[in-house]
């Protein structure tokens, strides 16, 4: 059970860090990566699932 909590926390932390990074990125950088502002939350979620 402790492992599961640690794993969930690590995924949540990865989500929050990715979300913050993407929100701070300029529109031109996001466009270069093929990400719109509306897709930031979904991209962060997907990134956290790979963690």
Tab-separated table of N, CA and C in Angstrom:
chain	number	residue	atom	x	y	z
A	1	UNK	N	0.822	-1.195	0.000
A	1	UNK	CA	0.000	0.000	0.000
A	1	UNK	C	0.868	1.262	0.000
A	2	UNK	N	1.940	1.249	0.756
A	2	UNK	CA	2.821	2.410	0.804
A	2	UNK	C	3.422	2.677	-0.568
A	3	UNK	N	3.800	1.601	-1.260
A	3	UNK	CA	4.356	1.759	-2.605
A	3	UNK	C	3.346	2.445	-3.520
A	4	UNK	N	2.088	2.048	-3.440
A	4	UNK	CA	1.051	2.645	-4.288
A	4	UNK	C	0.896	4.138	-3.989
A	5	UNK	N	0.932	4.517	-2.738
A	5	UNK	CA	0.833	5.930	-2.366
A	5	UNK	C	2.029	6.718	-2.884
A	6	UNK	N	3.211	6.134	-2.778
A	6	UNK	CA	4.410	6.800	-3.282
A	6	UNK	C	4.331	6.965	-4.794
A	7	UNK	N	3.855	5.934	-5.451
A	7	UNK	CA	3.729	5.973	-6.908
A	7	UNK	C	2.718	7.049	-7.336
A	8	UNK	N	1.590	7.096	-6.673
A	8	UNK	CA	0.576	8.111	-6.996
A	8	UNK	C	1.091	9.517	-6.739
A	9	UNK	N	1.810	9.686	-5.627
A	9	UNK	CA	2.361	10.999	-5.323
A	9	UNK	C	3.379	11.415	-6.372
A	10	UNK	N	4.219	10.477	-6.799
A	10	UNK	CA	5.223	10.774	-7.829
A	10	UNK	C	4.542	11.170	-9.137
A	11	UNK	N	3.467	10.480	-9.502
A	11	UNK	CA	2.734	10.832	-10.721
A	11	UNK	C	2.093	12.201	-10.593
A	12	UNK	N	1.521	12.510	-9.424
A	12	UNK	CA	0.892	13.816	-9.205
A	12	UNK	C	1.940	14.923	-9.278
A	13	UNK	N	3.103	14.663	-8.679
A	13	UNK	CA	4.181	15.641	-8.698
A	13	UNK	C	4.668	15.883	-10.128
A	14	UNK	N	4.808	14.827	-10.891
A	14	UNK	CA	5.215	14.963	-12.294
A	14	UNK	C	4.174	15.765	-13.071
A	15	UNK	N	2.901	15.525	-12.798
A	15	UNK	CA	1.819	16.275	-13.452
A	15	UNK	C	1.934	17.765	-13.127
A	16	UNK	N	2.086	18.079	-11.861
A	16	UNK	CA	2.151	19.487	-11.441
A	16	UNK	C	3.366	20.203	-12.034
A	17	UNK	N	4.518	19.529	-12.051
A	17	UNK	CA	5.729	20.145	-12.605
A	17	UNK	C	5.591	20.369	-14.108
A	18	UNK	N	5.055	19.371	-14.803
A	18	UNK	CA	4.870	19.504	-16.247
A	18	UNK	C	3.856	20.597	-16.550
A	19	UNK	N	2.780	20.627	-15.803
A	19	UNK	CA	1.749	21.643	-15.990
A	19	UNK	C	2.336	23.042	-15.802
A	20	UNK	N	3.106	23.235	-14.751
A	20	UNK	CA	3.715	24.539	-14.492
A	20	UNK	C	4.675	24.933	-15.606
A	21	UNK	N	5.470	23.987	-16.065
A	21	UNK	CA	6.432	24.276	-17.144
A	21	UNK	C	5.720	24.669	-18.433
A	22	UNK	N	4.699	23.912	-18.781
A	22	UNK	CA	3.978	24.205	-20.018
A	22	UNK	C	3.222	25.530	-19.934
A	23	UNK	N	2.677	25.829	-18.786
A	23	UNK	CA	1.952	27.101	-18.633
A	23	UNK	C	2.884	28.300	-18.747
A	24	UNK	N	4.149	28.126	-18.371
A	24	UNK	CA	5.110	29.224	-18.445
A	24	UNK	C	5.732	29.363	-19.826
A	25	UNK	N	5.591	28.336	-20.640
A	25	UNK	CA	6.214	28.355	-21.970
A	25	UNK	C	5.521	29.377	-22.867
A	26	UNK	N	6.282	30.081	-23.693
A	26	UNK	CA	5.675	31.022	-24.640
A	26	UNK	C	4.857	30.274	-25.699
A	27	UNK	N	3.889	30.969	-26.263
A	27	UNK	CA	3.038	30.371	-27.292
A	27	UNK	C	3.851	29.826	-28.459
A	28	UNK	N	4.914	30.516	-28.831
A	28	UNK	CA	5.730	30.061	-29.962
A	28	UNK	C	6.395	28.713	-29.663
A	29	UNK	N	6.833	28.517	-28.428
A	29	UNK	CA	7.451	27.244	-28.051
A	29	UNK	C	6.418	26.126	-28.061
A	30	UNK	N	5.244	26.424	-27.539
A	30	UNK	CA	4.173	25.427	-27.555
A	30	UNK	C	3.787	25.073	-28.987
A	31	UNK	N	3.713	26.085	-29.833
A	31	UNK	CA	3.366	25.846	-31.236
A	31	UNK	C	4.414	24.975	-31.910
A	32	UNK	N	5.684	25.210	-31.611
A	32	UNK	CA	6.755	24.385	-32.170
A	32	UNK	C	6.609	22.926	-31.747
A	33	UNK	N	6.096	22.709	-30.530
A	33	UNK	CA	5.904	21.352	-30.014
A	33	UNK	C	4.564	20.771	-30.453
A	34	UNK	N	3.740	21.580	-31.110
A	34	UNK	CA	2.439	21.105	-31.572
A	34	UNK	C	1.397	21.038	-30.466
A	35	UNK	N	1.540	21.910	-29.467
A	35	UNK	CA	0.625	21.927	-28.320
A	35	UNK	C	-0.091	23.266	-28.256
A	36	UNK	N	-1.392	23.227	-28.123
A	36	UNK	CA	-2.149	24.465	-27.935
A	36	UNK	C	-2.351	24.684	-26.436
A	37	UNK	N	-2.671	25.889	-26.061
A	37	UNK	CA	-2.918	26.198	-24.642
A	37	UNK	C	-4.033	25.311	-24.075
A	38	UNK	N	-5.006	24.977	-24.898
A	38	UNK	CA	-6.129	24.153	-24.454
A	38	UNK	C	-5.705	22.711	-24.172
A	39	UNK	N	-4.588	22.297	-24.735
A	39	UNK	CA	-4.125	20.916	-24.585
A	39	UNK	C	-3.119	20.728	-23.454
A	40	UNK	N	-2.769	21.785	-22.770
A	40	UNK	CA	-1.714	21.712	-21.755
A	40	UNK	C	-2.062	20.707	-20.658
A	41	UNK	N	-3.253	20.754	-20.124
A	41	UNK	CA	-3.617	19.842	-19.032
A	41	UNK	C	-3.550	18.389	-19.474
A	42	UNK	N	-4.035	18.106	-20.682
A	42	UNK	CA	-4.005	16.730	-21.184
A	42	UNK	C	-2.567	16.279	-21.426
A	43	UNK	N	-1.727	17.132	-21.941
A	43	UNK	CA	-0.320	16.788	-22.156
A	43	UNK	C	0.373	16.499	-20.826
A	44	UNK	N	0.087	17.301	-19.822
A	44	UNK	CA	0.673	17.084	-18.500
A	44	UNK	C	0.179	15.767	-17.911
A	45	UNK	N	-1.072	15.465	-18.106
A	45	UNK	CA	-1.623	14.210	-17.611
A	45	UNK	C	-0.954	13.022	-18.279
A	46	UNK	N	-0.813	13.099	-19.599
A	46	UNK	CA	-0.157	12.016	-20.336
A	46	UNK	C	1.297	11.842	-19.884
A	47	UNK	N	1.971	12.946	-19.651
A	47	UNK	CA	3.366	12.881	-19.205
A	47	UNK	C	3.461	12.229	-17.826
A	48	UNK	N	2.505	12.518	-16.955
A	48	UNK	CA	2.546	11.933	-15.619
A	48	UNK	C	2.278	10.436	-15.650
A	49	UNK	N	1.529	9.969	-16.626
A	49	UNK	CA	1.249	8.538	-16.731
A	49	UNK	C	2.473	7.769	-17.203
A	50	UNK	N	3.372	8.443	-17.910
A	50	UNK	CA	4.609	7.805	-18.372
A	50	UNK	C	5.657	7.770	-17.277
A	51	UNK	N	5.408	8.495	-16.201
A	51	UNK	CA	6.404	8.581	-15.125
A	51	UNK	C	6.453	7.292	-14.323
